Short mmCIF file of C-alpha atoms in Angstrom, two decimals:
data_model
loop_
_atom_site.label_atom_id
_atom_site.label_comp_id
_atom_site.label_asym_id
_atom_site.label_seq_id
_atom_site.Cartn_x
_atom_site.Cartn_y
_atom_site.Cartn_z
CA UNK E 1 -4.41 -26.14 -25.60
CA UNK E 2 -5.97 -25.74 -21.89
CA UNK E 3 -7.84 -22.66 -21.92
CA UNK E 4 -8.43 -20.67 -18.24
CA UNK E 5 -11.55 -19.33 -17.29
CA UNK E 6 -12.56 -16.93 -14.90
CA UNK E 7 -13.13 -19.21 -11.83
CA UNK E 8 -9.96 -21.37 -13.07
CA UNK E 9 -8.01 -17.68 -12.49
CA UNK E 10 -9.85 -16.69 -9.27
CA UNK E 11 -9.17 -20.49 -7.61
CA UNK E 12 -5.32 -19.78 -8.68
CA UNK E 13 -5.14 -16.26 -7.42
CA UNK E 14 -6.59 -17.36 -4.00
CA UNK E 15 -4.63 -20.32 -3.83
CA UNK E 16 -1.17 -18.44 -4.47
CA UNK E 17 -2.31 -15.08 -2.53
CA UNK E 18 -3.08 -17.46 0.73
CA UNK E 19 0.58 -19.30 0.35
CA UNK E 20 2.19 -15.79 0.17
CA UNK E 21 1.07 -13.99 2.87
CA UNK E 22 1.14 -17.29 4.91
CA UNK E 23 4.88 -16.74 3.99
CA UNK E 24 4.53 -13.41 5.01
CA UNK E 25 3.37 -13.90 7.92
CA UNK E 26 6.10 -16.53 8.67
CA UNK E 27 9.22 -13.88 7.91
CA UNK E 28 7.47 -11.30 9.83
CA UNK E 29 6.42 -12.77 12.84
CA UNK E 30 10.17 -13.74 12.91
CA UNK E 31 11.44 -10.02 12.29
CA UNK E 32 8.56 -8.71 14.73
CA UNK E 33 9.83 -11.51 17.41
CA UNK E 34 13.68 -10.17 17.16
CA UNK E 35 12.46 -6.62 16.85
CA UNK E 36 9.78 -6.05 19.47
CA UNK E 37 9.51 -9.08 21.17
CA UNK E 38 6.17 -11.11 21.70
CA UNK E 39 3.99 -7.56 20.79
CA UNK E 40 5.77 -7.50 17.58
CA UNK E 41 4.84 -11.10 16.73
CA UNK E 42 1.58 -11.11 17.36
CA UNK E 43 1.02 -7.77 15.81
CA UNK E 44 3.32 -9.57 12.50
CA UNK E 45 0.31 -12.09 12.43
CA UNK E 46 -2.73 -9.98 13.43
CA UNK E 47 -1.63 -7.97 10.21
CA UNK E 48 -1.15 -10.90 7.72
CA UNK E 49 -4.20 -12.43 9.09
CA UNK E 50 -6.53 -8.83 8.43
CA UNK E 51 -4.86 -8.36 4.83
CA UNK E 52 -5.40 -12.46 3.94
CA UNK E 53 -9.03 -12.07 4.82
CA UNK E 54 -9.82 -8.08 2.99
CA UNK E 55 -7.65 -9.34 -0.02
CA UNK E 56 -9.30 -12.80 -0.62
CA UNK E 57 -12.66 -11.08 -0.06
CA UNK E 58 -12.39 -9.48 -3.27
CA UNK E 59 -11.15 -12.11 -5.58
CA UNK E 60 -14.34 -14.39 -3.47
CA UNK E 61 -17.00 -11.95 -4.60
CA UNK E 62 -15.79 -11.60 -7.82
CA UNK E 63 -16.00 -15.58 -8.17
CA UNK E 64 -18.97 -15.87 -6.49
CA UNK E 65 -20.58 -12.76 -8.49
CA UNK E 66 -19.60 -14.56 -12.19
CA UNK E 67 -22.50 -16.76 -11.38
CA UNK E 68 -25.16 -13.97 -11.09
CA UNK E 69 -26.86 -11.54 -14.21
CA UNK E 70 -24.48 -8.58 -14.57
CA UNK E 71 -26.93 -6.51 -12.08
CA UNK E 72 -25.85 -8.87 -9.78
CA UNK E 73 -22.42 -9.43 -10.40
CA UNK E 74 -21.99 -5.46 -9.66
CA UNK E 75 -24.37 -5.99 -6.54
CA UNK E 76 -22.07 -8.46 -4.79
CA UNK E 77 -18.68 -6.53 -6.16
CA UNK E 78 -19.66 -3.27 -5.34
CA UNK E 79 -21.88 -4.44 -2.23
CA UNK E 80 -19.13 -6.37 -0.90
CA UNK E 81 -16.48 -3.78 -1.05
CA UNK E 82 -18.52 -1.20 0.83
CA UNK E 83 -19.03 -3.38 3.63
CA UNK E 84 -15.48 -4.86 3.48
CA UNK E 85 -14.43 -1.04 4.00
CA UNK E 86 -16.68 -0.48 6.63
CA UNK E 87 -15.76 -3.90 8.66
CA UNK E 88 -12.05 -3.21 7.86
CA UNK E 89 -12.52 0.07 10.02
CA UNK E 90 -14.34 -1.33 12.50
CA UNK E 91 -11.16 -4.46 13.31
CA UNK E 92 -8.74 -1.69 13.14
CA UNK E 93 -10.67 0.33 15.56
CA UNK E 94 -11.12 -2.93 17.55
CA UNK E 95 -7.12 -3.42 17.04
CA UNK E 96 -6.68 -0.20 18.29
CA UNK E 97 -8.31 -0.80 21.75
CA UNK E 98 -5.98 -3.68 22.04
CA UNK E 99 -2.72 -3.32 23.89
CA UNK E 100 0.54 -5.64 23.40
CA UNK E 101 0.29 -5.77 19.94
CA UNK E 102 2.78 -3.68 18.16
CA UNK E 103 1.27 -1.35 15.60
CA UNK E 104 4.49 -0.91 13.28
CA UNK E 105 4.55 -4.76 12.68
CA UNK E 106 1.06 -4.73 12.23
CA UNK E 107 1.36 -2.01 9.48
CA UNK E 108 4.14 -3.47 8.30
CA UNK E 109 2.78 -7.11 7.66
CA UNK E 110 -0.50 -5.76 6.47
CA UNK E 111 1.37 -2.94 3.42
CA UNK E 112 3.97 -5.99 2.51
CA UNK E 113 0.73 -8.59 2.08
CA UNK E 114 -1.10 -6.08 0.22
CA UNK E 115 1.60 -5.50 -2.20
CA UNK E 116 2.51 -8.85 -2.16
CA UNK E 117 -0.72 -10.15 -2.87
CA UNK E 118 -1.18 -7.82 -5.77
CA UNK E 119 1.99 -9.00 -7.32
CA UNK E 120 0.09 -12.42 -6.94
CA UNK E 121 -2.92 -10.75 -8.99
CA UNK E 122 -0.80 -9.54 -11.64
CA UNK E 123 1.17 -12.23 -12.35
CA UNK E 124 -1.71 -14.85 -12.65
CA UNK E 125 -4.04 -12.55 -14.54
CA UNK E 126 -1.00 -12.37 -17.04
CA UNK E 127 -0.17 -16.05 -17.04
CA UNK E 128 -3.90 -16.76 -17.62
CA UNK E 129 -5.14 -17.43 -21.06
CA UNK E 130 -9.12 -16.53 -21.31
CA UNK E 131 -10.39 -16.89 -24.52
CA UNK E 132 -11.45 -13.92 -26.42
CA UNK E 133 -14.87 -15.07 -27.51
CA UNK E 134 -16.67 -17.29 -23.81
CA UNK V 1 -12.92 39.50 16.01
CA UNK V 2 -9.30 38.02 17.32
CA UNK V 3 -7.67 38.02 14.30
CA UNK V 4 -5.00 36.03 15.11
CA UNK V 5 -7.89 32.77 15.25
CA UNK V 6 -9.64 33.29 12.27
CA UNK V 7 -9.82 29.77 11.87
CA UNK V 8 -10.29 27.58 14.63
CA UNK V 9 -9.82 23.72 13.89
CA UNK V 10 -10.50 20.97 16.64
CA UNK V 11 -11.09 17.23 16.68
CA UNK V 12 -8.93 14.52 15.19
CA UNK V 13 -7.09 15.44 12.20
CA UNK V 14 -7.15 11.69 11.15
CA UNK V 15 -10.27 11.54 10.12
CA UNK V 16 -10.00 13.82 7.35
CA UNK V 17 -7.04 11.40 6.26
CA UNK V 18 -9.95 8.58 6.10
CA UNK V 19 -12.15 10.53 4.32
CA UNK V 20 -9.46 11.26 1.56
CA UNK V 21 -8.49 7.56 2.04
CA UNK V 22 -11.97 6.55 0.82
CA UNK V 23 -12.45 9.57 -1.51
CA UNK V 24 -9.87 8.56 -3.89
CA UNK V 25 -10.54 4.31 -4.45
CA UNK V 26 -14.12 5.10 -4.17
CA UNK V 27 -13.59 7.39 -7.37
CA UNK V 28 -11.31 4.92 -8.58
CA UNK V 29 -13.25 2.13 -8.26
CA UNK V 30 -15.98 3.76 -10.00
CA UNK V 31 -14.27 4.97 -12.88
CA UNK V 32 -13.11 0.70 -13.45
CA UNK V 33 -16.90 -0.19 -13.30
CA UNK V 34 -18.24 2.18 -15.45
CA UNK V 35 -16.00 1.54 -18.16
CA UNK V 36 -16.10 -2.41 -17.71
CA UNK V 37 -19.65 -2.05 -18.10
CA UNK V 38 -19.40 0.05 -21.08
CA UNK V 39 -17.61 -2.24 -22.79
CA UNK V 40 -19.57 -5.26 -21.78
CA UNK V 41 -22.48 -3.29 -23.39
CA UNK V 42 -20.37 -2.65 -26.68
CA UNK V 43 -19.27 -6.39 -26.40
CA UNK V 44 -20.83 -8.64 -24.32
CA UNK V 45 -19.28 -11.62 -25.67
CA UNK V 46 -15.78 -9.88 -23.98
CA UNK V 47 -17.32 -10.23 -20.38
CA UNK V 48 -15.50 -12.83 -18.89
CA UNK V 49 -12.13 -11.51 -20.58
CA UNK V 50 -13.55 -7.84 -19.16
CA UNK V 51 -14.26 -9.00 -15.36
CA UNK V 52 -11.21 -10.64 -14.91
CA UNK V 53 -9.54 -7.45 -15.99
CA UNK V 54 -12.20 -5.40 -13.86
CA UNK V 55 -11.11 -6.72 -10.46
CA UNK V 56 -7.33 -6.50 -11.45
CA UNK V 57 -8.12 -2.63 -11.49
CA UNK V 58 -10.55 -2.72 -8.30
CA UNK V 59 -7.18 -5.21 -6.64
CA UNK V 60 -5.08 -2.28 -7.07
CA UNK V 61 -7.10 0.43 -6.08
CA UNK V 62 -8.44 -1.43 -3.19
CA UNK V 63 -5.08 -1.48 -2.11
CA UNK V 64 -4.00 2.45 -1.98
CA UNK V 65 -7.62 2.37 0.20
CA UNK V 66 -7.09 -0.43 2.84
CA UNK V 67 -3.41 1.31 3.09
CA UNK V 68 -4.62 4.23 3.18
CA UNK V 69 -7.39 3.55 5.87
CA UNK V 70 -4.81 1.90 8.32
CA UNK V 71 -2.13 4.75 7.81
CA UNK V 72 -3.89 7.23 10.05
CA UNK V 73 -5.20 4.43 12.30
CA UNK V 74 -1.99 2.70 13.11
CA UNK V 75 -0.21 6.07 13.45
CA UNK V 76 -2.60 8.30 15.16
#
């Protein structure tokens, strides 16, 4: 019996959370291109493209983090998260400034990756079988 | 005193909805970590089993704060 382990799970999760909001992105560009025209296009990508990069950042550190001593596992999870808030302020502040980008599509795109993307999580980390004892 | 401005509020009122965006998955997040490493410290042989687990919970709560961050941003 094939036996996951934590990086097997992580490589899956990014793997599958990448394909889905690349579908995501897909479908909403579409809707944001019938809807609102080239703005809502390009604000159906902007969005996909912010949530691909702040979702996989997690699942990275976490992967990259199983390699260090538990101090710095928590370093580079914790660590990384702060600055991924702070830097996830900043671009929308940044996305703000910019016009011709519609800011419902962006929201849009960014909420349905997010939830999307967890769904991802969920279902993998379910599917996954870690043994009890590493 | 003018009593009809006891209270005078000015500025943005988003940024108190950033502040409560980052209150809540900041105490979320902390509540996941400091029970994962509880248990690792009960059972370390469970860590792997424990961090997978770990970043499920951080996934989720991550997500109520990046949602929560943009709300007030996108709709300001």
């Amino acid at each position: 019996m094939q036996f996951d382990n934590p990086k097997t799970v992580f490589t899956k999760v990014l793997k599958l959370g990448s394909l889905l909001i690349s579908a995501i992105a897909v479908i909403g560009s579409l809707v944001g291109f019938l809807t609102a025209g080239i703005a809502g296009l390009l604000g159906a990508l902007v969005g996909a493209l912010i949530a691909l990069i702040f979702v996989s950042l997690t699942a990275l550190s976490v992967l990259i983090g199983s390699n260090l001593s538990l101090g710095g596992f928590y370093g580079v999870v914790l660590g990384g998260w702060l600055l991924k808030v702070v830097i996830f302020i900043g671009t929308i502040a940044i996305i703000k400034q910019i016009s011709g980008l519609n800011r419902v599509a962006i929201f849009v795109t960014l909420v349905a990756s997010v939830l999307g993307s967890l769904a991802v999580d969920a279902f993998v980390v379910t599917k996954s079988k870690i043994p009890v004892v590493s | 005193m003018d009593v009809n401005n006891i209270a005078a509020l000015t500025g943005n009122l988003a940024v108190i909805g950033y502040g409560l965006a980052a209150v809540g998955p900041g105490i979320g997040v902390g509540l996941v970590v400091s029970k994962t490493i509880e248990s690792i410290a009960r059972q370390p042989e469970l860590a792997a089993r424990l961090q997978v687990t770990m970043w499920l919970g951080i996934a989720f709560t991550e997500a109520l704060a990046l949602i929560g961050l943009a709300t007030p941003f996108i709709f300001a």
